[in-house]
Protein backbone atom coordinates (compact mmCIF):
# COMPACT_ATOMS: atom_id res chain seq x y z
CA MET A 1 -20.47 -5.92 18.98
CA ILE A 2 -21.12 -6.19 15.26
CA TYR A 3 -18.72 -4.72 12.74
CA ARG A 4 -19.05 -4.62 8.98
CA ASN A 5 -16.55 -5.57 6.31
CA PRO A 6 -14.73 -4.08 4.59
CA VAL A 7 -13.23 -2.15 7.50
CA ILE A 8 -11.29 -0.02 4.99
CA ARG A 9 -13.54 0.62 2.02
CA GLY A 10 -12.51 1.19 -1.57
CA TYR A 11 -9.42 0.25 -3.53
CA TYR A 12 -6.93 -0.56 -0.72
CA PRO A 13 -5.75 -4.12 -1.47
CA ASP A 14 -3.05 -6.40 -0.06
CA PRO A 15 -3.34 -5.14 3.54
CA SER A 16 -0.38 -5.65 5.87
CA ILE A 17 -0.43 -4.74 9.56
CA CYS A 18 1.88 -4.26 12.51
CA SER A 19 1.55 -2.76 15.99
CA SER A 20 3.64 -0.35 18.06
CA ASN A 21 3.04 1.54 21.32
CA GLY A 22 -0.59 0.50 21.58
CA LYS A 23 -1.53 1.44 18.01
CA TYR A 24 -1.93 -0.52 14.80
CA PHE A 25 -0.57 0.53 11.42
CA LEU A 26 -1.70 -0.85 8.05
CA ALA A 27 -0.23 -0.44 4.58
CA ALA A 28 -1.88 -1.23 1.23
CA SER A 29 -0.95 -1.45 -2.46
CA SER A 30 -1.07 1.61 -4.70
CA PHE A 31 0.12 0.43 -8.15
CA HIS A 32 0.61 3.35 -10.59
CA TYR A 33 -0.73 6.08 -8.29
CA PHE A 34 1.45 8.66 -6.56
CA PRO A 35 2.17 9.02 -3.63
CA GLY A 36 2.49 5.30 -2.99
CA VAL A 37 1.53 2.83 -0.26
CA PRO A 38 -1.30 4.47 1.71
CA LEU A 39 -0.75 4.20 5.45
CA PHE A 40 -3.51 3.87 8.05
CA GLU A 41 -3.66 4.02 11.84
CA SER A 42 -6.10 2.44 14.31
CA GLU A 43 -6.47 1.98 18.05
CA ASP A 44 -9.15 -0.72 17.92
CA LEU A 45 -8.62 -2.71 14.65
CA VAL A 46 -12.02 -1.64 13.27
CA ASN A 47 -11.82 2.13 12.87
CA TRP A 48 -9.01 3.33 10.62
CA ARG A 49 -7.81 6.76 9.52
CA GLN A 50 -5.31 7.48 6.81
CA ILE A 51 -2.18 9.22 8.09
CA GLY A 52 -0.37 9.54 4.78
CA PHE A 53 1.80 7.49 2.43
CA CYS A 54 5.09 5.65 2.74
CA LEU A 55 6.44 6.67 -0.68
CA THR A 56 6.16 10.41 -1.19
CA ARG A 57 9.15 11.29 -3.37
CA GLU A 58 9.88 10.45 -6.99
CA SER A 59 13.27 9.09 -5.90
CA GLN A 60 11.37 6.47 -3.89
CA LEU A 61 8.67 5.91 -6.47
CA PRO A 62 9.60 6.19 -10.16
CA LEU A 63 6.36 5.50 -12.02
CA LYS A 64 6.75 7.47 -15.24
CA ASN A 65 6.82 4.36 -17.43
CA ALA A 66 4.49 2.22 -15.31
CA ALA A 67 1.51 0.83 -17.18
CA SER A 68 -1.86 0.72 -15.48
CA SER A 69 -1.78 -1.83 -12.65
CA GLN A 70 2.00 -1.92 -12.63
CA GLY A 71 4.02 -0.01 -10.06
CA ILE A 72 3.70 -0.86 -6.37
CA TYR A 73 2.53 -4.36 -5.47
CA ALA A 74 1.70 -5.85 -2.07
CA PRO A 75 3.62 -4.10 0.72
CA THR A 76 4.51 -5.69 4.05
CA ILE A 77 4.88 -3.40 7.07
CA ARG A 78 6.79 -4.49 10.16
CA CYS A 79 8.21 -2.83 13.29
CA ASN A 80 11.52 -4.07 14.71
CA GLU A 81 13.34 -2.40 17.62
CA ASN A 82 11.11 0.68 17.26
CA ARG A 83 11.97 1.10 13.59
CA PHE A 84 9.30 0.64 10.91
CA TYR A 85 10.06 -1.16 7.66
CA MET A 86 7.89 -1.30 4.55
CA VAL A 87 8.97 -3.78 1.89
CA THR A 88 7.32 -4.00 -1.54
CA THR A 89 7.86 -4.43 -5.28
CA ASN A 90 7.96 -1.75 -7.93
CA VAL A 91 6.93 -3.83 -10.95
CA GLY A 92 8.79 -2.47 -13.95
CA GLY A 93 10.65 0.01 -11.73
CA GLY A 94 13.51 -1.77 -10.01
CA GLY A 95 11.98 -4.81 -8.29
CA ASN A 96 11.96 -5.60 -4.58
CA PHE A 97 12.99 -2.95 -2.06
CA TYR A 98 12.24 -1.63 1.38
CA VAL A 99 12.17 1.74 3.10
CA TRP A 100 12.33 2.52 6.81
CA THR A 101 11.47 5.25 9.29
CA ASP A 102 11.83 5.94 13.00
CA ASP A 103 8.81 8.26 12.83
CA ILE A 104 5.68 6.61 11.43
CA TYR A 105 4.15 10.07 10.87
CA GLY A 106 7.19 11.42 9.05
CA GLU A 107 9.24 10.74 5.94
CA TRP A 108 10.60 7.34 4.96
CA SER A 109 14.10 6.50 3.77
CA GLU A 110 15.34 6.11 0.23
CA PRO A 111 14.76 2.62 -1.24
CA VAL A 112 17.07 -0.25 -0.29
CA PHE A 113 16.91 -2.92 -3.00
CA VAL A 114 17.22 -6.66 -2.46
CA ASP A 115 18.56 -8.94 -5.17
CA GLN A 116 15.80 -11.54 -5.01
CA GLY A 117 13.09 -11.76 -7.64
CA GLY A 118 9.40 -12.43 -7.41
CA ILE A 119 6.76 -10.18 -5.89
CA ASP A 120 4.96 -9.77 -2.54
CA PRO A 121 8.13 -9.54 -0.43
CA SER A 122 8.05 -9.84 3.35
CA LEU A 123 10.45 -9.44 6.26
CA TYR A 124 10.85 -11.51 9.42
CA PHE A 125 13.14 -10.48 12.29
CA GLU A 126 14.57 -12.84 14.91
CA ASN A 127 17.63 -12.72 17.19
CA GLY A 128 19.28 -9.95 15.23
CA ILE A 129 18.79 -11.72 11.90
CA THR A 130 16.61 -10.37 9.08
CA TYR A 131 14.92 -12.86 6.77
CA PHE A 132 13.60 -11.74 3.38
CA MET A 133 11.05 -13.77 1.45
CA SER A 134 9.05 -13.48 -1.77
CA ASN A 135 7.35 -15.74 -4.25
CA GLY A 136 9.27 -17.27 -7.15
CA THR A 137 10.20 -20.62 -8.62
CA ASP A 138 12.58 -23.46 -7.73
CA GLU A 139 15.31 -24.88 -9.98
CA ASN A 140 12.65 -26.85 -11.90
CA GLY A 141 10.42 -23.85 -12.51
CA LYS A 142 7.83 -24.87 -9.91
CA ASN A 143 6.11 -22.11 -7.93
CA ALA A 144 7.59 -21.64 -4.49
CA ILE A 145 8.17 -19.29 -1.57
CA LEU A 146 11.87 -18.35 -1.37
CA GLN A 147 13.80 -16.95 1.58
CA CYS A 148 17.26 -15.57 2.30
CA GLU A 149 19.03 -13.68 5.06
CA ILE A 150 19.88 -10.05 4.36
CA ASP A 151 21.87 -7.25 5.94
CA ILE A 152 19.07 -4.90 6.96
CA THR A 153 21.33 -1.85 6.68
CA THR A 154 22.32 -2.46 3.05
CA GLY A 155 19.86 -5.01 1.64
CA LYS A 156 22.77 -7.27 0.70
CA LYS A 157 22.00 -11.00 0.65
CA LEU A 158 23.93 -12.96 3.27
CA THR A 159 22.73 -16.38 2.12
CA GLU A 160 21.47 -17.94 -1.06
CA SER A 161 17.70 -17.97 -1.59
CA LYS A 162 16.20 -21.24 -0.37
CA VAL A 163 12.81 -22.79 -1.13
CA LEU A 164 10.58 -22.76 1.96
CA TRP A 165 7.34 -24.18 0.59
CA HIS A 166 5.63 -25.06 -2.68
CA GLY A 167 2.17 -24.30 -1.34
CA THR A 168 -0.81 -26.61 -1.71
CA GLY A 169 -0.92 -26.70 -5.50
CA GLY A 170 -3.16 -23.71 -6.17
CA ARG A 171 -2.19 -21.31 -8.93
CA TYR A 172 -0.32 -18.06 -8.32
CA LEU A 173 1.38 -18.86 -5.02
CA GLU A 174 2.10 -15.46 -3.46
CA ALA A 175 1.80 -13.19 -0.40
CA PRO A 176 4.17 -14.97 2.02
CA HIS A 177 4.34 -13.91 5.67
CA LEU A 178 6.26 -15.68 8.45
CA TYR A 179 5.44 -15.62 12.19
CA LYS A 180 6.76 -17.29 15.34
CA ILE A 181 3.78 -18.11 17.56
CA ASP A 182 4.50 -20.16 20.66
CA ASN A 183 6.41 -23.26 19.53
CA TYR A 184 5.88 -23.05 15.78
CA TYR A 185 6.83 -20.97 12.78
CA TYR A 186 3.79 -20.29 10.64
CA LEU A 187 4.15 -19.55 6.93
CA LEU A 188 1.10 -17.83 5.45
CA ALA A 189 0.49 -17.52 1.71
CA ALA A 190 -2.21 -16.91 -0.91
CA GLU A 191 -3.22 -19.05 -3.86
CA GLY A 192 -5.86 -19.14 -6.57
CA GLY A 193 -5.23 -15.68 -8.02
CA THR A 194 -6.71 -12.48 -6.66
CA GLU A 195 -10.07 -13.31 -8.23
CA TYR A 196 -13.04 -15.50 -7.36
CA GLY A 197 -10.80 -18.49 -6.54
CA HIS A 198 -8.62 -16.54 -4.11
CA MET A 199 -7.71 -18.21 -0.81
CA VAL A 200 -5.38 -18.10 2.19
CA VAL A 201 -3.28 -21.19 2.97
CA TYR A 202 -0.60 -21.88 5.55
CA ALA A 203 1.91 -24.37 6.86
CA ARG A 204 3.99 -24.61 10.01
CA GLY A 205 7.37 -25.92 11.09
CA ASN A 206 9.89 -26.02 13.93
CA SER A 207 12.50 -23.89 12.17
CA VAL A 208 12.55 -20.60 10.31
CA TRP A 209 13.86 -22.62 7.34
CA GLY A 210 11.24 -25.37 7.63
CA PRO A 211 10.37 -27.99 6.65
CA PHE A 212 6.79 -26.73 6.73
CA THR A 213 3.79 -29.01 7.14
CA PRO A 214 0.57 -27.78 5.47
CA TYR A 215 -2.51 -27.18 7.61
CA PRO A 216 -4.79 -30.19 7.01
CA GLY A 217 -7.83 -27.96 6.52
CA ASN A 218 -6.38 -25.69 3.83
CA PRO A 219 -7.54 -23.30 2.58
CA VAL A 220 -7.97 -21.68 5.97
CA LEU A 221 -9.91 -18.76 4.45
CA THR A 222 -11.78 -18.47 1.14
CA ASN A 223 -15.14 -17.37 -0.25
CA ARG A 224 -14.73 -19.28 -3.50
CA ASN A 225 -17.69 -21.56 -2.71
CA LEU A 226 -20.07 -18.82 -1.51
CA GLY A 227 -21.99 -18.49 -4.77
CA GLY A 228 -24.27 -15.47 -4.83
CA TYR A 229 -22.63 -13.85 -1.81
CA LEU A 230 -21.68 -10.22 -2.32
CA LEU A 231 -18.23 -10.50 -0.71
CA GLN A 232 -15.82 -12.46 -2.89
CA GLY A 233 -12.11 -12.91 -3.64
CA ILE A 234 -10.96 -13.07 -0.01
CA GLY A 235 -7.25 -13.72 0.29
CA HIS A 236 -3.77 -12.28 0.79
CA GLY A 237 -3.87 -12.30 4.58
CA ASP A 238 -1.68 -10.95 7.38
CA LEU A 239 -1.97 -11.90 11.08
CA ILE A 240 -1.95 -9.62 14.13
CA LYS A 241 -2.42 -10.22 17.88
CA ASP A 242 -4.36 -7.53 19.71
CA ALA A 243 -3.68 -6.11 23.16
CA ASN A 244 -6.02 -8.66 24.77
CA GLY A 245 -4.21 -11.63 23.24
CA PHE A 246 -6.74 -12.35 20.48
CA TRP A 247 -5.57 -13.07 16.95
CA TRP A 248 -7.00 -11.56 13.78
CA MET A 249 -6.39 -11.72 10.06
CA TYR A 250 -6.57 -8.80 7.66
CA ALA A 251 -7.20 -9.82 4.07
CA LEU A 252 -8.41 -8.32 0.83
CA ALA A 253 -11.80 -9.04 -0.73
CA PHE A 254 -14.14 -7.36 -3.19
CA ARG A 255 -17.85 -6.65 -3.30
CA GLN A 256 -19.93 -7.64 -6.32
CA ILE A 257 -22.38 -5.06 -7.62
CA HIS A 258 -25.27 -7.53 -7.26
CA GLN A 259 -25.88 -11.03 -5.99
CA TRP A 260 -26.04 -12.44 -9.52
CA LYS A 261 -23.97 -9.87 -11.40
CA THR A 262 -20.34 -10.90 -11.03
CA TYR A 263 -18.69 -7.51 -11.55
CA HIS A 264 -16.73 -5.40 -9.10
CA HIS A 265 -15.46 -1.87 -9.66
CA LEU A 266 -14.61 -0.53 -6.18
CA GLY A 267 -11.46 -2.62 -6.22
CA ARG A 268 -10.16 -5.02 -3.63
CA GLU A 269 -10.86 -3.81 -0.11
CA THR A 270 -9.54 -4.52 3.40
CA CYS A 271 -11.48 -6.97 5.57
CA LEU A 272 -11.05 -8.28 9.12
CA VAL A 273 -11.61 -11.89 10.25
CA PRO A 274 -11.24 -13.38 13.78
CA VAL A 275 -8.64 -16.14 14.20
CA ASP A 276 -8.66 -18.99 16.76
CA PHE A 277 -5.98 -21.52 17.68
CA ASP A 278 -6.87 -25.06 18.73
CA LYS A 279 -5.11 -27.18 21.36
CA ASP A 280 -2.80 -28.63 18.73
CA GLY A 281 -1.58 -25.23 17.57
CA TRP A 282 -3.47 -25.02 14.27
CA PHE A 283 -5.51 -21.89 13.65
CA THR A 284 -8.80 -21.27 11.87
CA CYS A 285 -10.39 -18.10 10.47
CA ALA A 286 -14.00 -17.91 11.71
CA ASP A 287 -15.87 -20.62 9.77
CA GLY A 288 -13.34 -20.49 6.95
CA THR A 289 -15.11 -17.65 5.14
CA ALA A 290 -15.29 -13.86 5.41
CA LYS A 291 -18.62 -12.17 6.01
CA LEU A 292 -19.91 -8.67 5.44
CA SER A 293 -21.21 -8.59 9.01
CA VAL A 294 -19.24 -10.06 11.91
CA GLU A 295 -20.48 -10.42 15.50
CA THR A 296 -17.80 -10.71 18.15
CA ASN A 297 -17.31 -10.15 21.88
CA ARG A 298 -13.53 -9.71 21.51
CA ILE A 299 -13.76 -5.97 21.05
CA ASN A 300 -16.42 -3.50 22.07
CA VAL A 301 -16.18 -0.32 20.05
CA LYS A 302 -18.52 1.52 17.76
CA GLN A 303 -17.62 1.41 14.10
CA LYS A 304 -17.55 4.99 12.84
CA PRO A 305 -16.75 5.12 9.12
CA GLN A 306 -16.06 8.49 7.56
CA ASN A 307 -18.92 9.25 5.19
CA SER A 308 -18.15 12.79 4.07
CA TYR A 309 -15.11 14.24 2.30
CA THR A 310 -14.46 17.89 1.46
CA PHE A 311 -11.47 20.09 0.73
CA LYS A 312 -11.56 21.18 4.37
CA ASN A 313 -11.45 17.72 5.99
CA THR A 314 -8.91 16.18 3.61
CA ARG A 315 -5.33 17.10 2.79
CA PRO A 316 -3.70 16.89 -0.65
CA ASP A 317 -0.61 15.23 0.83
CA LYS A 318 -2.46 12.77 3.09
CA ASP A 319 -5.62 11.70 1.26
CA TRP A 320 -5.37 12.52 -2.46
CA GLN A 321 -3.34 10.88 -5.22
CA PHE A 322 -2.10 11.56 -8.73
CA LEU A 323 -1.50 9.38 -11.78
CA ARG A 324 2.18 8.33 -11.88
CA THR A 325 3.73 11.70 -11.13
CA PHE A 326 3.08 14.87 -9.20
CA LYS A 327 4.00 17.96 -11.19
CA LYS A 328 3.81 20.68 -8.58
CA GLU A 329 3.56 23.47 -11.12
CA ASN A 330 0.17 22.16 -12.29
CA TYR A 331 -1.59 22.50 -8.94
CA ILE A 332 -2.47 25.14 -6.36
CA PHE A 333 -4.13 23.89 -3.19
CA GLY A 334 -6.19 26.06 -0.87
CA SER A 335 -8.43 25.20 2.06
CA ASP A 336 -11.57 25.65 -0.03
CA CYS A 337 -10.28 25.67 -3.62
CA PHE A 338 -8.12 23.39 -5.75
CA LYS A 339 -6.68 24.87 -8.94
CA ILE A 340 -5.48 22.61 -11.77
CA LYS A 341 -3.63 23.90 -14.81
CA SER A 342 -4.82 22.90 -18.26
CA THR A 343 -2.30 20.70 -20.03
CA SER A 344 -2.25 18.95 -23.39
CA HIS A 345 -2.88 15.58 -21.70
CA THR A 346 -6.36 14.06 -21.48
CA LEU A 347 -7.81 11.24 -19.41
CA ASP A 348 -6.79 8.89 -22.22
CA ASP A 349 -3.12 9.69 -21.53
CA PRO A 350 -0.84 8.30 -18.81
CA GLU A 351 -0.22 11.60 -16.99
CA PRO A 352 -3.21 13.96 -17.11
CA ALA A 353 -3.51 16.95 -14.80
CA PHE A 354 -5.56 14.96 -12.31
CA ILE A 355 -6.06 14.42 -8.58
CA CYS A 356 -8.31 11.81 -7.01
CA LEU A 357 -9.88 10.10 -4.01
CA HIS A 358 -10.91 6.46 -3.98
CA GLN A 359 -14.56 5.57 -4.45
CA LYS A 360 -15.43 3.89 -1.17
CA GLU A 361 -19.09 2.87 -1.51
CA PHE A 362 -21.53 1.98 -4.26
CA ASP A 363 -24.03 4.60 -3.08
CA MET A 364 -22.48 8.04 -3.17
CA GLU A 365 -22.89 11.62 -4.33
CA LEU A 366 -20.10 13.90 -5.50
CA SER A 367 -20.64 17.57 -6.30
CA VAL A 368 -18.18 20.28 -7.27
CA HIS A 369 -18.25 23.77 -8.70
CA VAL A 370 -15.87 24.15 -11.67
CA LYS A 371 -14.64 27.22 -13.49
CA THR A 372 -12.58 27.30 -16.68
CA MET A 373 -11.38 30.13 -18.89
CA ASP A 374 -10.19 28.36 -22.01
CA GLY A 375 -10.18 24.59 -21.75
CA GLU A 376 -11.85 21.64 -20.09
CA ALA A 377 -12.39 21.14 -16.37
CA GLY A 378 -14.38 18.33 -14.88
CA VAL A 379 -14.85 15.32 -12.70
CA THR A 380 -14.37 11.68 -13.64
CA VAL A 381 -15.10 8.20 -12.39
CA TYR A 382 -11.90 6.56 -13.54
CA MET A 383 -10.66 2.98 -13.76
CA ASP A 384 -7.86 3.41 -16.31
CA GLU A 385 -6.96 5.25 -19.52
CA ASN A 386 -9.43 3.17 -21.51
CA HIS A 387 -12.29 2.93 -19.02
CA HIS A 388 -13.64 6.13 -17.51
CA TYR A 389 -16.65 8.43 -17.52
CA ALA A 390 -16.28 12.22 -17.35
CA LEU A 391 -18.59 15.19 -16.76
CA ALA A 392 -16.91 18.43 -17.74
CA LEU A 393 -17.29 22.11 -18.54
CA VAL A 394 -15.67 22.81 -21.91
CA LYS A 395 -14.85 25.98 -23.87
CA THR A 396 -15.66 25.56 -27.59
CA ASP A 397 -15.25 28.59 -29.84
CA ASP A 398 -17.06 31.36 -27.96
CA LEU A 399 -19.41 29.05 -26.09
CA TYR A 400 -19.26 26.94 -22.98
CA LYS A 401 -20.98 23.64 -22.66
CA VAL A 402 -21.19 20.81 -20.15
CA ILE A 403 -20.58 17.42 -21.71
CA LEU A 404 -20.84 13.81 -20.63
CA LYS A 405 -18.13 11.61 -22.14
CA LEU A 406 -18.01 7.83 -21.91
CA ASN A 407 -14.86 5.85 -22.66
CA ILE A 408 -15.18 2.05 -22.66
CA GLY A 409 -12.26 0.31 -24.30
CA ASP A 410 -12.01 1.49 -27.89
CA ILE A 411 -15.42 3.15 -27.75
CA LYS A 412 -15.28 6.90 -27.07
CA HIS A 413 -18.68 8.54 -26.98
CA GLU A 414 -19.94 12.01 -26.14
CA LYS A 415 -23.35 11.12 -24.81
CA SER A 416 -24.92 14.53 -24.30
CA SER A 417 -24.14 18.20 -23.82
CA VAL A 418 -25.83 21.37 -22.55
CA ILE A 419 -24.90 24.86 -23.70
CA THR A 420 -24.28 27.34 -20.89
CA ALA A 421 -23.61 31.05 -21.06
CA GLN A 422 -21.19 30.99 -18.15
CA ASN A 423 -17.67 29.71 -17.69
CA GLU A 424 -18.57 28.02 -14.44
CA ALA A 425 -20.95 25.24 -13.45
CA LYS A 426 -21.96 22.94 -10.64
CA LEU A 427 -21.50 19.28 -11.57
CA ILE A 428 -22.94 16.29 -9.71
CA ILE A 429 -22.35 12.55 -9.98
CA ARG A 430 -24.58 10.11 -8.10
CA SER A 431 -24.26 6.36 -8.04
CA ASP A 432 -25.63 3.13 -6.72
CA ALA A 433 -24.20 -0.33 -7.25
CA LEU A 434 -25.35 -0.58 -10.87
CA ASN A 435 -25.32 2.92 -12.37
CA TYR A 436 -23.74 6.35 -12.33
CA GLY A 437 -25.97 9.38 -12.94
CA PHE A 438 -24.53 12.69 -14.21
CA PHE A 439 -26.14 16.07 -13.51
CA LEU A 440 -25.65 19.78 -14.19
CA VAL A 441 -27.18 22.42 -11.95
CA LYS A 442 -28.42 25.18 -14.27
CA ASP A 443 -30.51 28.13 -13.14
CA GLY A 444 -31.02 26.42 -9.81
CA GLU A 445 -32.38 23.23 -11.31
CA GLU A 446 -30.76 19.86 -11.88
CA LEU A 447 -30.50 18.62 -15.46
CA LYS A 448 -29.62 14.98 -15.95
CA LEU A 449 -27.18 14.54 -18.81
CA GLY A 450 -27.31 10.77 -18.70
CA SER A 451 -26.28 7.61 -16.91
CA ALA A 452 -23.76 4.82 -17.41
CA GLN A 453 -23.42 1.33 -15.98
CA THR A 454 -20.82 0.64 -13.31
CA LYS A 455 -19.99 -2.78 -14.74
CA TYR A 456 -18.11 -1.26 -17.70
CA LEU A 457 -15.59 0.16 -15.21
CA SER A 458 -15.21 -3.16 -13.42
CA SER A 459 -12.11 -5.34 -13.21
CA GLU A 460 -14.00 -8.01 -15.14
CA VAL A 461 -14.27 -5.62 -18.11
CA ALA A 462 -11.22 -3.38 -17.77
CA GLY A 463 -8.82 -5.91 -16.28
CA GLY A 464 -6.09 -4.84 -13.91
CA PHE A 465 -5.84 -4.75 -10.13
CA THR A 466 -7.07 -1.32 -9.13
CA GLY A 467 -10.51 0.16 -8.48
CA VAL A 468 -12.49 3.23 -9.47
CA VAL A 469 -11.23 6.59 -8.25
CA LEU A 470 -13.06 9.92 -8.32
CA GLY A 471 -10.88 12.48 -10.06
CA LEU A 472 -10.79 16.20 -10.70
CA TYR A 473 -8.99 16.98 -13.94
CA ALA A 474 -8.19 19.68 -16.46
CA SER A 475 -7.08 19.77 -20.09
CA ASN A 476 -6.57 22.48 -22.67
CA ASN A 477 -8.84 20.41 -24.92
CA GLY A 478 -6.61 20.83 -27.92
CA ARG A 479 -6.41 24.60 -27.50
CA SER A 480 -3.33 26.64 -26.71
CA GLY A 481 -4.34 27.75 -23.22
CA ASN A 482 -2.72 26.64 -19.99
CA ASP A 483 -4.85 28.56 -17.49
CA PHE A 484 -5.62 27.34 -14.01
CA ASN A 485 -9.11 25.91 -13.63
CA GLU A 486 -10.86 26.33 -10.30
CA PHE A 487 -12.63 23.62 -8.29
CA THR A 488 -14.63 24.78 -5.27
CA CYS A 489 -17.48 23.58 -3.04
CA PHE A 490 -16.26 19.98 -3.31
CA GLU A 491 -18.43 17.50 -1.44
CA TYR A 492 -18.24 13.72 -1.61
CA HIS A 493 -20.81 11.89 0.50
CA LEU A 494 -21.41 8.18 0.99
CA THR A 495 -25.16 7.74 1.04
C-alpha cells in the first residue's frame, strides 16, 4: 500500500504513542490551548481519530499567564499494567508532571509533579521500577539527558538525577525516550532544534543507566539535507512495534508552502516512518529521511482522512479548543449552532471569546453564517495575538458592515469593508498554500473582500511553536453589549 504523510495533519507536534488491547493511542503537544494534549486512537497506525484530550480541567492545566507557545510541551504517553500515564511539562506553570487514567476514554487524574527540571519528560517502566527522564545539563552546564527513579504513586524522586547521555553534539538535545528491545536498551533523542536542522539520534547500552554507545550512522532520521523538498524539520521521534512485529517511528515534521518558499504555517505535523533492525541490533528509519508518500507491504489498509468538519460531526469537548481558558458562561453549544458572548477582549488579547479547530491542509474552504446584535462576530485564521486575519460582521452606529482585518506584527490594517442592511451574513474563507481569500455572500452572490499571504502567519515570521487555527470569535467591539452571537451552517472542507 501507499500512505501519505503527515498521517495526522495540522498543528499536532511532538507525537508520542503507546498500544493497549490491540489499539494504538497517540498524544501531541498543545501549548497555550485548552483543553490540553489532544489524544488520538488508531487500529492500523495510519488512520487516526481524535478521542478527546488528556487535560480537561483548569486544575490540571493552569494557562492563564502562559504566553503564546508556552504551556504544554512534548507529552509522552505510556501504558503500564493497564494504566495509562501521560507525562509532560507546563512551561511557566509548574514544570514536569504526569497524569494517569484507567479509562483512556475518560477523565485523567490530577497532576503529579516531579522535582526534575528540563522539558520533554518521559517514563520507562521495568520490574516494578519507574524511571523518569528529561533533558537538562550536567554539573558543567553541558546539555544532557538526565534520569532518576521515582515513586509512581507520588512522583517523589527515589534517586538522584544521573546523566545518561550527552547526545552527538547537536544543539538543543531533547525528546528522550528509552526502550528495551531484545538485548539492548535504546535511548532516543532529538537534536538540531525543531526547525530545518531537526534530527533524530540514538544510542544503546546494556543497562538502563548506560553507558550508551551512539549509533554510528547518526542521525538516524533527518530531512535537513533535502533542499527543495516540501517536508522538512523531521524529528522528535517515538518508537512502536505493531501487532505483526514490525517497528515504526512517529515523528513531527512540517510542510513548506512551496518548494522554494521556506515558510510553514500549518505547524508541525505527525508523520510515520518504517523502522528496520539489522543483524547487529542497530535500527534505521527507511533511507534516513521522511517522505510525503511511503510505499510499504507491512500494512494493507486504505488511508481515509477526514476531509469535512461541521457542528454535527464534531464535539466541542472532543475536537475544539480555546485560548488559555474555557469560560463556560461565554458559550452555548447546540448540534447546529454555536453561540459566543461578546466580551471586551479582542483577538489581540490573550483570552478572547474564541473557539477553534486546527487548519489541516493548505487547500481548504470554511464557511459560516454569523449573526450579531450589537458587537463583532467573525471567523479568523489565527497564529497568535500579533499574527492573524479576521473576517467579521460588525455593528457600527446604526449600520452593519463586514470587514476584513489583517494583523501582522505591529501592523493592524482594515483592508476592506462592505455595508450590509442585515445583522447576519454568510462568511467564507478559502485558501491554498500561498494565499487566503475572504468572501461575503450578499444577495446570493459572492463578494471578495480581499486576500492575504499565508507566509505572514508562518512560524518563520511569527515565531513560536504552534500552527494556524481556524477560530470563531466574538467581541463587543468597544461597545457596552454582551449579547450572544450566533454561528450556524458551519462547514470546513479540505479541498
